Amino acid sequence: MSWWIFLIITAILGVAELVYFKVADKFNIIDKPNLRSSHTHITLRGGGIIFLFGAWLWVAFFGLQYSWFMIGLTAISIISFIDDVHSVPNWIRLIVQFSAMFFMFQELGLLQWDMWWAVLIALIVCVGITNAYNFMDGINGITGAYSLSVLFPLIYINAHTPFVNMPFLVVTGLAILVFSFFNFRKQARCFAGDVGAVGIAFILIFSVGKLIVKENDLSYIVFFTVYGVDTVLTICHRILLHENLGEAHRKHAYQIMANELGLSHPLVSTIYMLMQLLISFGMIMLPINHWIYMCGVFVIFGCAYLLFMKKYYHLHVSYLERNNTK
């Protein structure tokens, strides 16, 4: 791989992001803060469209190798971008998301109709992971930082045991870095939007899926541990509180860290990134059965989440009480 090709791609991505800022500003594609937000300034939305653009740049420079995947990525990114600009009914988004996952599964060679029930479960799980990734996009830097924490272990493994096109991973990383340049800061110039969070989730699920198929080892799902534990347990918490799961909220652990504990967004994002990197490289490096490791990690981080909430959730309750009295 010639380094100058990646340098050109990085430059194109940077220019494309700046051009998008002009477009978003002209058409008022913005995110306005509210009581449920973790930001206080009006900010451009949809900067994560660069992830889709990066994928098509990879195709332009290295050829179309995963055609079904690219169809799915393009479809799910377009509907997500439309939703960023103008709200799209949930049933339409879900139809497109399931269709996109269907295309991805075709690329991965998973559509075996004698196992239709397993395919159906996998489709539901993957659509759930995609939306969870979107739910977690609530503070500056977290989508970019966490995506890099998933991508770096994949690049490391791919360098030793190839399972996916390496330039695909590298160009994805460059797109994340360019986006993070504008987002990983105290006052972001843009947010990823649904197009960014959903798009990069789709790319990473596909990449991890390629690894799982290559190694025939489902335990590599551990590469999404931190987001997974936070999302699942937060949903369980909200169900216990009899809340409407469709309404925006600030109950994720990272939101309490940023809002109630006053930690800077970049710091919280870095913490999440480092935790996931530790988990992923622990699985790669430690001489332990992957399934035992995965179960142990899920238990440890689940307990850590519960202890964190037990100690600090009252701060969020106080915040809600103060705002409800206004």
CSV table of C-alpha atoms in Angstrom, one decimal:
chain,number,residue,atom,x,y,z
A,1,MET,CA,0.0,0.0,0.0
A,2,SER,CA,1.4,3.3,-1.1
A,3,TRP,CA,1.3,6.0,1.7
A,4,TRP,CA,0.7,8.8,-0.8
A,5,ILE,CA,-2.7,7.2,-1.8
A,6,PHE,CA,-3.8,7.5,1.8
A,7,LEU,CA,-2.5,11.0,2.0
A,8,ILE,CA,-4.6,12.0,-1.0
A,9,ILE,CA,-7.6,10.3,0.5
A,10,THR,CA,-7.1,12.1,3.8
A,11,ALA,CA,-6.9,15.5,2.0
A,12,ILE,CA,-10.1,14.7,0.0
A,13,LEU,CA,-11.9,13.7,3.2
A,14,GLY,CA,-10.9,16.9,4.9
A,15,VAL,CA,-12.1,19.1,2.0
A,16,ALA,CA,-15.3,17.1,1.8
A,17,GLU,CA,-16.0,17.7,5.5
A,18,LEU,CA,-15.5,21.4,5.1
A,19,VAL,CA,-17.7,21.5,2.0
A,20,TYR,CA,-20.4,19.7,4.0
A,21,PHE,CA,-20.2,22.3,6.7
A,22,LYS,CA,-21.1,24.9,4.1
A,23,VAL,CA,-24.0,22.8,2.9
A,24,ALA,CA,-25.3,22.1,6.4
A,25,ASP,CA,-25.0,25.8,7.3
A,26,LYS,CA,-26.9,26.9,4.2
A,27,PHE,CA,-29.7,24.4,4.7
A,28,ASN,CA,-29.9,24.8,8.5
A,29,ILE,CA,-29.0,21.2,9.3
A,30,ILE,CA,-28.3,21.8,13.0
A,31,ASP,CA,-28.7,20.3,16.4
A,32,LYS,CA,-30.4,22.5,19.0
A,33,PRO,CA,-29.7,21.8,22.7
A,34,ASN,CA,-32.6,20.9,25.1
A,35,LEU,CA,-32.9,19.7,28.6
A,36,ARG,CA,-32.0,16.2,27.6
A,37,SER,CA,-28.9,17.3,25.7
A,38,SER,CA,-25.3,17.2,26.9
A,39,HIS,CA,-24.3,20.2,24.8
A,40,THR,CA,-25.2,23.9,25.2
A,41,HIS,CA,-24.5,25.3,21.7
A,42,ILE,CA,-26.3,25.0,18.4
A,43,THR,CA,-24.0,22.7,16.3
A,44,LEU,CA,-24.0,21.4,12.7
A,45,ARG,CA,-25.4,17.9,12.4
A,46,GLY,CA,-24.5,15.1,10.0
A,47,GLY,CA,-20.8,15.5,9.9
A,48,GLY,CA,-20.6,11.7,10.1
A,49,ILE,CA,-21.6,11.5,6.4
A,50,ILE,CA,-17.9,11.5,5.8
A,51,PHE,CA,-17.9,7.8,6.8
A,52,LEU,CA,-20.0,6.9,3.8
A,53,PHE,CA,-17.9,9.2,1.6
A,54,GLY,CA,-14.8,7.5,2.9
A,55,ALA,CA,-16.2,4.0,2.0
A,56,TRP,CA,-16.9,5.2,-1.5
A,57,LEU,CA,-13.4,6.7,-1.8
A,58,TRP,CA,-12.0,3.3,-0.8
A,59,VAL,CA,-14.1,1.8,-3.7
A,60,ALA,CA,-12.8,4.5,-6.1
A,61,PHE,CA,-9.1,3.9,-5.2
A,62,PHE,CA,-9.1,0.2,-4.5
A,63,GLY,CA,-12.1,-1.3,-6.4
A,64,LEU,CA,-15.5,-2.5,-5.5
A,65,GLN,CA,-14.9,-5.7,-3.5
A,66,TYR,CA,-17.9,-5.9,-1.2
A,67,SER,CA,-20.8,-4.9,-3.5
A,68,TRP,CA,-23.7,-6.1,-1.3
A,69,PHE,CA,-22.2,-4.4,1.8
A,70,MET,CA,-21.8,-1.1,-0.1
A,71,ILE,CA,-25.4,-1.2,-1.2
A,72,GLY,CA,-26.5,-1.8,2.4
A,73,LEU,CA,-24.2,1.0,3.8
A,74,THR,CA,-25.4,3.5,1.2
A,75,ALA,CA,-29.1,2.7,1.9
A,76,ILE,CA,-28.8,2.9,5.7
A,77,SER,CA,-26.7,6.1,5.5
A,78,ILE,CA,-29.0,7.8,3.1
A,79,ILE,CA,-32.2,7.1,5.2
A,80,SER,CA,-30.3,8.2,8.3
A,81,PHE,CA,-29.2,11.4,6.7
A,82,ILE,CA,-32.7,12.2,5.6
A,83,ASP,CA,-33.7,11.6,9.2
A,84,ASP,CA,-31.1,14.1,10.3
A,85,VAL,CA,-32.6,16.7,8.0
A,86,HIS,CA,-36.3,15.8,8.5
A,87,SER,CA,-37.8,13.2,10.9
A,88,VAL,CA,-38.5,9.9,9.2
A,89,PRO,CA,-41.2,7.5,10.6
A,90,ASN,CA,-39.7,4.7,12.7
A,91,TRP,CA,-41.2,2.0,10.5
A,92,ILE,CA,-39.5,3.3,7.4
A,93,ARG,CA,-36.1,3.5,9.1
A,94,LEU,CA,-36.5,0.0,10.5
A,95,ILE,CA,-37.4,-1.4,7.1
A,96,VAL,CA,-34.3,0.2,5.5
A,97,GLN,CA,-32.1,-1.0,8.4
A,98,PHE,CA,-33.3,-4.6,8.2
A,99,SER,CA,-32.9,-4.5,4.4
A,100,ALA,CA,-29.3,-3.1,4.8
A,101,MET,CA,-28.5,-5.8,7.3
A,102,PHE,CA,-29.9,-8.4,4.9
A,103,PHE,CA,-27.5,-7.1,2.2
A,104,MET,CA,-24.6,-7.3,4.7
A,105,PHE,CA,-25.5,-10.9,5.6
A,106,GLN,CA,-25.5,-11.7,1.9
A,107,GLU,CA,-21.9,-10.3,1.7
A,108,LEU,CA,-20.9,-12.3,4.8
A,109,GLY,CA,-22.4,-15.5,3.4
A,110,LEU,CA,-24.7,-15.9,6.3
A,111,LEU,CA,-28.0,-16.3,4.4
A,112,GLN,CA,-28.6,-20.1,4.9
A,113,TRP,CA,-32.3,-20.7,4.8
A,114,ASP,CA,-32.2,-24.0,6.6
A,115,MET,CA,-31.1,-21.8,9.6
A,116,TRP,CA,-33.6,-19.0,9.0
A,117,TRP,CA,-34.3,-18.7,12.7
A,118,ALA,CA,-30.6,-18.0,13.5
A,119,VAL,CA,-30.5,-15.5,10.6
A,120,LEU,CA,-33.6,-13.7,12.0
A,121,ILE,CA,-32.1,-13.5,15.5
A,122,ALA,CA,-28.8,-12.2,14.0
A,123,LEU,CA,-30.7,-9.5,12.0
A,124,ILE,CA,-32.5,-8.3,15.1
A,125,VAL,CA,-29.3,-8.3,17.2
A,126,CYS,CA,-27.3,-6.4,14.5
A,127,VAL,CA,-30.1,-3.8,14.0
A,128,GLY,CA,-30.2,-3.4,17.8
A,129,ILE,CA,-26.4,-2.9,17.9
A,130,THR,CA,-26.7,-0.3,15.2
A,131,ASN,CA,-29.3,1.7,17.0
A,132,ALA,CA,-27.5,1.3,20.3
A,133,TYR,CA,-24.5,2.9,18.6
A,134,ASN,CA,-26.7,5.8,17.6
A,135,PHE,CA,-28.1,6.1,21.2
A,136,MET,CA,-24.5,6.4,22.6
A,137,ASP,CA,-23.7,9.3,20.3
A,138,GLY,CA,-24.4,11.9,23.0
A,139,ILE,CA,-21.2,13.8,23.8
A,140,ASN,CA,-18.4,15.3,21.8
A,141,GLY,CA,-15.8,12.8,20.6
A,142,ILE,CA,-17.4,9.6,21.8
A,143,THR,CA,-18.4,8.2,18.4
A,144,GLY,CA,-15.0,8.8,16.9
A,145,ALA,CA,-13.0,7.7,19.9
A,146,TYR,CA,-15.0,4.5,20.5
A,147,SER,CA,-15.0,3.6,16.8
A,148,LEU,CA,-11.2,3.8,16.8
A,149,SER,CA,-11.1,1.5,19.9
A,150,VAL,CA,-13.0,-1.1,17.8
A,151,LEU,CA,-11.0,-0.5,14.7
A,152,PHE,CA,-7.5,-0.7,16.1
A,153,PRO,CA,-7.8,-4.3,17.3
A,154,LEU,CA,-9.3,-5.3,13.9
A,155,ILE,CA,-6.3,-3.7,12.1
A,156,TYR,CA,-3.9,-5.5,14.5
A,157,ILE,CA,-5.5,-8.9,13.9
A,158,ASN,CA,-5.9,-8.3,10.2
A,159,ALA,CA,-2.1,-7.6,9.9
A,160,HIS,CA,-1.4,-11.0,11.3
A,161,THR,CA,-4.4,-13.0,10.1
A,162,PRO,CA,-6.1,-11.3,7.1
A,163,PHE,CA,-9.9,-11.5,7.1
A,164,VAL,CA,-10.9,-8.3,5.4
A,165,ASN,CA,-9.3,-5.8,2.9
A,166,MET,CA,-6.7,-3.8,4.8
A,167,PRO,CA,-7.1,-0.6,2.9
A,168,PHE,CA,-10.8,-0.7,3.8
A,169,LEU,CA,-9.9,-0.6,7.5
A,170,VAL,CA,-7.3,2.1,7.0
A,171,VAL,CA,-9.5,4.4,5.0
A,172,THR,CA,-12.3,3.9,7.6
A,173,GLY,CA,-9.8,4.9,10.2
A,174,LEU,CA,-8.8,8.0,8.2
A,175,ALA,CA,-12.4,9.0,7.9
A,176,ILE,CA,-12.9,8.7,11.7
A,177,LEU,CA,-9.7,10.8,12.4
A,178,VAL,CA,-10.9,13.5,10.0
A,179,PHE,CA,-14.3,13.6,11.6
A,180,SER,CA,-12.7,13.5,15.1
A,181,PHE,CA,-10.6,16.6,14.3
A,182,PHE,CA,-13.8,18.6,14.1
A,183,ASN,CA,-15.7,16.7,16.8
A,184,PHE,CA,-13.3,15.6,19.5
A,185,ARG,CA,-13.1,18.9,21.4
A,186,LYS,CA,-14.9,20.8,24.1
A,187,GLN,CA,-17.0,22.7,21.6
A,188,ALA,CA,-17.5,20.5,18.5
A,189,ARG,CA,-17.8,22.1,15.1
A,190,CYS,CA,-20.2,19.3,14.1
A,191,PHE,CA,-22.0,16.2,15.4
A,192,ALA,CA,-22.0,12.8,13.6
A,193,GLY,CA,-25.8,12.8,13.4
A,194,ASP,CA,-27.7,9.6,12.7
A,195,VAL,CA,-25.9,9.3,9.4
A,196,GLY,CA,-22.5,9.1,11.1
A,197,ALA,CA,-23.4,6.9,14.1
A,198,VAL,CA,-25.5,4.4,12.1
A,199,GLY,CA,-23.0,4.5,9.2
A,200,ILE,CA,-19.9,3.7,11.2
A,201,ALA,CA,-21.8,1.1,13.3
A,202,PHE,CA,-22.7,-0.6,10.0
A,203,ILE,CA,-19.1,-0.6,8.9
A,204,LEU,CA,-17.7,-1.9,12.2
A,205,ILE,CA,-20.4,-4.6,12.5
A,206,PHE,CA,-19.5,-5.8,9.0
A,207,SER,CA,-15.7,-5.8,9.9
A,208,VAL,CA,-16.3,-7.7,13.1
A,209,GLY,CA,-18.6,-10.0,11.2
A,210,LYS,CA,-15.9,-10.8,8.7
A,211,LEU,CA,-13.6,-11.7,11.6
A,212,ILE,CA,-16.3,-13.9,13.3
A,213,VAL,CA,-16.9,-15.7,10.0
A,214,LYS,CA,-13.1,-16.2,9.4
A,215,GLU,CA,-12.4,-17.5,12.8
A,216,ASN,CA,-15.8,-19.1,13.4
A,217,ASP,CA,-15.8,-17.4,16.8
A,218,LEU,CA,-18.8,-15.4,17.9
A,219,SER,CA,-17.0,-14.2,21.1
A,220,TYR,CA,-15.4,-11.4,19.1
A,221,ILE,CA,-18.6,-9.5,19.9
A,222,VAL,CA,-16.6,-8.5,22.9
A,223,PHE,CA,-15.2,-5.7,20.8
A,224,PHE,CA,-18.5,-3.9,21.5
A,225,THR,CA,-18.5,-4.6,25.3
A,226,VAL,CA,-18.5,-1.1,26.7
A,227,TYR,CA,-21.3,0.3,24.5
A,228,GLY,CA,-23.2,-3.0,24.9
A,229,VAL,CA,-23.2,-3.0,28.7
A,230,ASP,CA,-24.0,0.7,29.0
A,231,THR,CA,-26.9,0.4,26.5
A,232,VAL,CA,-28.5,-2.8,27.7
A,233,LEU,CA,-28.3,-1.9,31.4
A,234,THR,CA,-29.5,1.6,30.8
A,235,ILE,CA,-32.5,0.2,28.9
A,236,CYS,CA,-33.2,-2.2,31.8
A,237,HIS,CA,-33.0,0.7,34.2
A,238,ARG,CA,-35.5,2.8,32.2
A,239,ILE,CA,-37.9,-0.1,32.0
A,240,LEU,CA,-37.8,-0.4,35.8
A,241,LEU,CA,-38.6,3.3,35.9
A,242,HIS,CA,-41.5,2.8,33.6
A,243,GLU,CA,-40.1,5.3,31.1
A,244,ASN,CA,-40.9,5.6,27.4
A,245,LEU,CA,-37.9,4.1,25.7
A,246,GLY,CA,-38.5,6.2,22.6
A,247,GLU,CA,-38.0,9.5,24.5
A,248,ALA,CA,-34.6,11.2,24.8
A,249,HIS,CA,-32.8,11.0,28.1
A,250,ARG,CA,-29.5,11.5,30.0
A,251,LYS,CA,-29.2,8.3,31.9
A,252,HIS,CA,-26.3,6.6,30.2
A,253,ALA,CA,-23.2,6.3,32.4
A,254,TYR,CA,-21.2,8.5,30.1
A,255,GLN,CA,-23.9,11.2,30.2
A,256,ILE,CA,-23.8,11.2,34.0
A,257,MET,CA,-20.0,11.4,33.9
A,258,ALA,CA,-20.2,14.4,31.5
A,259,ASN,CA,-23.2,16.2,33.0
A,260,GLU,CA,-23.6,15.5,36.7
A,261,LEU,CA,-19.9,14.8,37.5
A,262,GLY,CA,-18.7,17.6,35.2
A,263,LEU,CA,-16.0,15.7,33.4
A,264,SER,CA,-15.1,17.2,30.0
A,265,HIS,CA,-16.5,15.4,26.9
A,266,PRO,CA,-13.1,14.6,25.5
A,267,LEU,CA,-12.0,13.0,28.8
A,268,VAL,CA,-15.2,10.8,29.0
A,269,SER,CA,-14.8,9.8,25.4
A,270,THR,CA,-11.1,8.9,26.1
A,271,ILE,CA,-12.1,6.8,29.1
A,272,TYR,CA,-14.6,4.8,27.0
A,273,MET,CA,-12.0,4.3,24.3
A,274,LEU,CA,-9.3,3.1,26.7
A,275,MET,CA,-11.7,0.7,28.4
A,276,GLN,CA,-12.7,-0.9,25.2
A,277,LEU,CA,-9.1,-1.0,23.9
A,278,LEU,CA,-8.1,-2.8,27.2
A,279,ILE,CA,-10.9,-5.3,26.8
A,280,SER,CA,-10.2,-6.0,23.1
A,281,PHE,CA,-6.4,-6.4,23.4
A,282,GLY,CA,-6.9,-8.4,26.5
A,283,MET,CA,-8.8,-10.9,24.5
A,284,ILE,CA,-6.2,-10.9,21.8
A,285,MET,CA,-3.2,-11.2,24.0
A,286,LEU,CA,-4.2,-13.2,27.1
A,287,PRO,CA,-3.9,-17.0,26.9
A,288,ILE,CA,-7.5,-17.7,28.0
A,289,ASN,CA,-10.5,-19.2,26.4
A,290,HIS,CA,-12.4,-16.5,24.5
A,291,TRP,CA,-15.8,-17.5,25.8
A,292,ILE,CA,-14.6,-17.5,29.4
A,293,TYR,CA,-13.0,-14.2,28.9
A,294,MET,CA,-16.1,-12.7,27.3
A,295,CYS,CA,-18.4,-13.8,30.1
A,296,GLY,CA,-15.9,-12.6,32.7
A,297,VAL,CA,-15.7,-9.2,31.0
A,298,PHE,CA,-19.5,-8.8,30.7
A,299,VAL,CA,-19.9,-9.7,34.5
A,300,ILE,CA,-17.1,-7.3,35.6
A,301,PHE,CA,-18.4,-4.3,33.5
A,302,GLY,CA,-22.0,-5.0,34.4
A,303,CYS,CA,-21.1,-4.9,38.1
A,304,ALA,CA,-19.0,-1.7,37.5
A,305,TYR,CA,-22.0,-0.1,35.8
A,306,LEU,CA,-24.4,-1.0,38.7
A,307,LEU,CA,-21.9,0.3,41.3
A,308,PHE,CA,-21.4,3.5,39.4
A,309,MET,CA,-25.2,4.1,39.2
A,310,LYS,CA,-25.7,3.3,42.8
A,311,LYS,CA,-23.1,6.0,43.8
A,312,TYR,CA,-23.9,8.7,41.3
A,313,TYR,CA,-27.5,8.3,39.9
A,314,HIS,CA,-28.9,10.4,42.7
A,315,LEU,CA,-27.2,13.4,41.0
A,316,HIS,CA,-29.2,12.9,37.9
A,317,VAL,CA,-32.4,12.6,40.0
A,318,SER,CA,-31.6,16.0,41.6
A,319,TYR,CA,-31.1,17.5,38.1
A,320,LEU,CA,-34.5,16.3,37.0
A,321,GLU,CA,-36.2,17.6,40.1
A,322,ARG,CA,-34.6,21.0,39.7
A,323,ASN,CA,-35.8,21.3,36.1
A,324,ASN,CA,-39.3,20.0,36.8
A,325,THR,CA,-39.8,22.7,39.3
A,326,LYS,CA,-39.0,25.5,36.9
